[in-house]
Short mmCIF file of the C-alpha atoms (twelve columns), coordinates in Angstrom:
data_MODEL
# 
_entry.id   MODEL 
# 
loop_
_atom_site.group_PDB 
_atom_site.id 
_atom_site.type_symbol 
_atom_site.label_atom_id 
_atom_site.label_alt_id 
_atom_site.label_comp_id 
_atom_site.label_asym_id 
_atom_site.label_seq_id 
_atom_site.Cartn_x 
_atom_site.Cartn_y 
_atom_site.Cartn_z 
_atom_site.pdbx_PDB_model_num 
ATOM 1   C CA . MET A 1   111.554 102.996 123.349 1 
ATOM 2   C CA . THR A 2   113.212 99.757  124.571 1 
ATOM 3   C CA . VAL A 3   114.228 97.439  121.865 1 
ATOM 4   C CA . THR A 4   114.867 93.602  122.468 1 
ATOM 5   C CA . VAL A 5   115.953 91.330  119.967 1 
ATOM 6   C CA . LEU A 6   115.783 87.582  121.062 1 
ATOM 7   C CA . PRO A 7   117.600 84.718  118.987 1 
ATOM 8   C CA . ILE A 8   115.117 81.718  119.102 1 
ATOM 9   C CA . ILE A 9   116.923 78.422  118.766 1 
ATOM 10  C CA . GLU A 10  114.372 75.826  117.820 1 
ATOM 11  C CA . PRO A 11  115.227 72.212  118.800 1 
ATOM 12  C CA . ASP A 12  113.338 70.777  115.783 1 
ATOM 13  C CA . ALA A 13  115.736 71.877  113.100 1 
ATOM 14  C CA . LYS A 14  119.075 70.841  114.527 1 
ATOM 15  C CA . PRO A 15  122.107 70.176  112.253 1 
ATOM 16  C CA . ALA A 16  125.002 68.275  113.300 1 
ATOM 17  C CA . VAL A 17  126.537 69.467  116.674 1 
ATOM 18  C CA . PRO A 18  129.386 71.448  115.376 1 
ATOM 19  C CA . LEU A 19  127.464 73.308  112.838 1 
ATOM 20  C CA . ALA A 20  124.625 73.972  115.390 1 
ATOM 21  C CA . LYS A 21  126.981 75.451  117.703 1 
ATOM 22  C CA . VAL A 22  128.265 77.779  114.863 1 
ATOM 23  C CA . MET A 23  124.759 78.781  113.715 1 
ATOM 24  C CA . ASN A 24  123.484 79.412  117.178 1 
ATOM 25  C CA . GLU A 25  126.565 81.710  117.860 1 
ATOM 26  C CA . ARG A 26  125.994 83.535  114.519 1 
ATOM 27  C CA . LEU A 27  122.113 83.854  115.568 1 
ATOM 28  C CA . LYS A 28  123.195 85.409  118.828 1 
ATOM 29  C CA . ARG A 29  125.554 87.740  117.192 1 
ATOM 30  C CA . LEU A 30  123.012 88.758  114.665 1 
ATOM 31  C CA . ALA A 31  120.428 89.579  117.250 1 
ATOM 32  C CA . GLU A 32  122.789 91.621  119.107 1 
ATOM 33  C CA . GLU A 33  123.698 93.561  115.960 1 
ATOM 34  C CA . LEU A 34  120.120 93.945  114.910 1 
ATOM 35  C CA . GLU A 35  119.384 95.392  118.346 1 
ATOM 36  C CA . SER A 36  122.358 97.657  119.098 1 
ATOM 37  C CA . LEU A 37  123.263 98.675  115.490 1 
ATOM 38  C CA . HIS A 38  120.459 98.460  113.030 1 
ATOM 39  C CA . LEU A 39  117.482 99.422  115.144 1 
ATOM 40  C CA . LYS A 40  119.350 102.013 117.312 1 
ATOM 41  C CA . ASP A 41  117.146 104.762 115.997 1 
ATOM 42  C CA . LEU A 42  114.012 103.177 117.606 1 
ATOM 43  C CA . LYS A 43  115.436 103.983 121.103 1 
ATOM 44  C CA . SER A 44  114.492 107.586 120.502 1 
ATOM 45  C CA . VAL A 45  110.991 106.957 119.089 1 
ATOM 46  C CA . GLU A 46  108.157 108.238 121.065 1 
ATOM 47  C CA . PRO A 47  106.609 107.139 123.357 1 
ATOM 48  C CA . MET A 48  109.913 106.340 125.328 1 
ATOM 49  C CA . PHE A 49  108.161 103.903 127.834 1 
ATOM 50  C CA . GLU A 50  106.995 101.593 125.031 1 
ATOM 51  C CA . ASP A 51  108.804 98.244  124.054 1 
ATOM 52  C CA . VAL A 52  109.493 96.389  120.937 1 
ATOM 53  C CA . VAL A 53  110.404 92.856  121.081 1 
ATOM 54  C CA . ILE A 54  111.505 91.036  117.916 1 
ATOM 55  C CA . TYR A 55  112.410 87.217  117.765 1 
ATOM 56  C CA . ILE A 56  114.835 86.143  115.031 1 
ATOM 57  C CA . SER A 57  115.398 82.475  114.157 1 
ATOM 58  C CA . TYR A 58  116.357 80.301  111.211 1 
ATOM 59  C CA . ASN A 59  113.845 78.814  108.870 1 
ATOM 60  C CA . SER A 60  113.851 75.188  107.350 1 
ATOM 61  C CA . LYS A 61  116.446 76.588  104.583 1 
ATOM 62  C CA . TYR A 62  118.513 78.316  107.077 1 
ATOM 63  C CA . ASN A 63  117.594 81.879  106.193 1 
ATOM 64  C CA . ILE A 64  117.160 84.176  109.017 1 
ATOM 65  C CA . ARG A 65  113.531 85.178  109.722 1 
ATOM 66  C CA . TRP A 66  112.038 87.767  112.055 1 
ATOM 67  C CA . LYS A 67  108.833 88.840  113.726 1 
ATOM 68  C CA . ILE A 68  107.633 91.394  116.076 1 
ATOM 69  C CA . VAL A 69  105.915 89.691  119.166 1 
ATOM 70  C CA . ASN A 70  104.226 92.491  120.809 1 
ATOM 71  C CA . ASP A 71  101.749 95.281  119.831 1 
ATOM 72  C CA . VAL A 72  103.516 98.255  118.500 1 
ATOM 73  C CA . PRO A 73  102.639 101.372 116.329 1 
ATOM 74  C CA . GLU A 74  102.674 101.157 112.597 1 
ATOM 75  C CA . ASN A 75  105.819 103.562 112.270 1 
ATOM 76  C CA . VAL A 76  107.710 101.081 114.485 1 
ATOM 77  C CA . THR A 77  106.606 98.051  112.604 1 
ATOM 78  C CA . SER A 78  107.854 99.901  109.133 1 
ATOM 79  C CA . MET A 79  111.163 100.675 110.615 1 
ATOM 80  C CA . VAL A 80  111.733 97.157  111.602 1 
ATOM 81  C CA . THR A 81  110.582 95.760  108.207 1 
ATOM 82  C CA . GLU A 82  112.839 98.300  106.404 1 
ATOM 83  C CA . GLN A 83  115.840 97.385  108.450 1 
ATOM 84  C CA . CYS A 84  115.353 93.585  108.207 1 
ATOM 85  C CA . ASP A 85  114.667 93.931  104.496 1 
ATOM 86  C CA . LYS A 86  117.937 95.701  103.977 1 
ATOM 87  C CA . LEU A 87  119.549 92.665  105.908 1 
ATOM 88  C CA . GLY A 88  118.028 90.229  103.688 1 
ATOM 89  C CA . TYR A 89  115.894 88.664  106.592 1 
ATOM 90  C CA . ILE A 90  112.475 87.127  105.788 1 
ATOM 91  C CA . LYS A 91  109.472 87.856  107.670 1 
ATOM 92  C CA . TRP A 92  108.476 85.021  109.790 1 
ATOM 93  C CA . LYS A 93  105.366 83.231  108.342 1 
ATOM 94  C CA . GLU A 94  102.525 82.746  111.049 1 
ATOM 95  C CA . VAL A 95  100.664 79.492  110.916 1 
ATOM 96  C CA . SER A 96  97.215  79.835  112.123 1 
ATOM 97  C CA . LEU A 97  95.549  77.141  114.358 1 
ATOM 98  C CA . TYR A 98  92.341  77.783  112.586 1 
ATOM 99  C CA . ASN A 99  93.703  77.409  108.963 1 
ATOM 100 C CA . PHE A 100 93.032  73.933  107.691 1 
ATOM 101 C CA . ASN A 101 91.960  72.217  104.617 1 
ATOM 102 C CA . GLY A 102 89.158  70.116  106.346 1 
ATOM 103 C CA . ARG A 103 86.137  69.143  104.612 1 
ATOM 104 C CA . SER A 104 82.926  69.069  106.353 1 
# 
């Protein structure tokens, strides 16, 4: 299985320039560590031709959040969740386009 972890740097939540540079470098480093160290066991998971793509980013409180962005088996999702929980990362909350509080 091919594991890819991508740091997502969002333009909306930009701190001061020196801090942004440090935070972005940290995010890139954490993405590399998650891929090569913490999720290395996924590389031997069957089927070998499958991919798992994970995004990591900061939330509004500068905590690391993560999400799997492609369809993967439940056991892969469980392994990623377990590792991210151990690292203190939080699951990326999805905002639905159809979730609104409108009145008819």
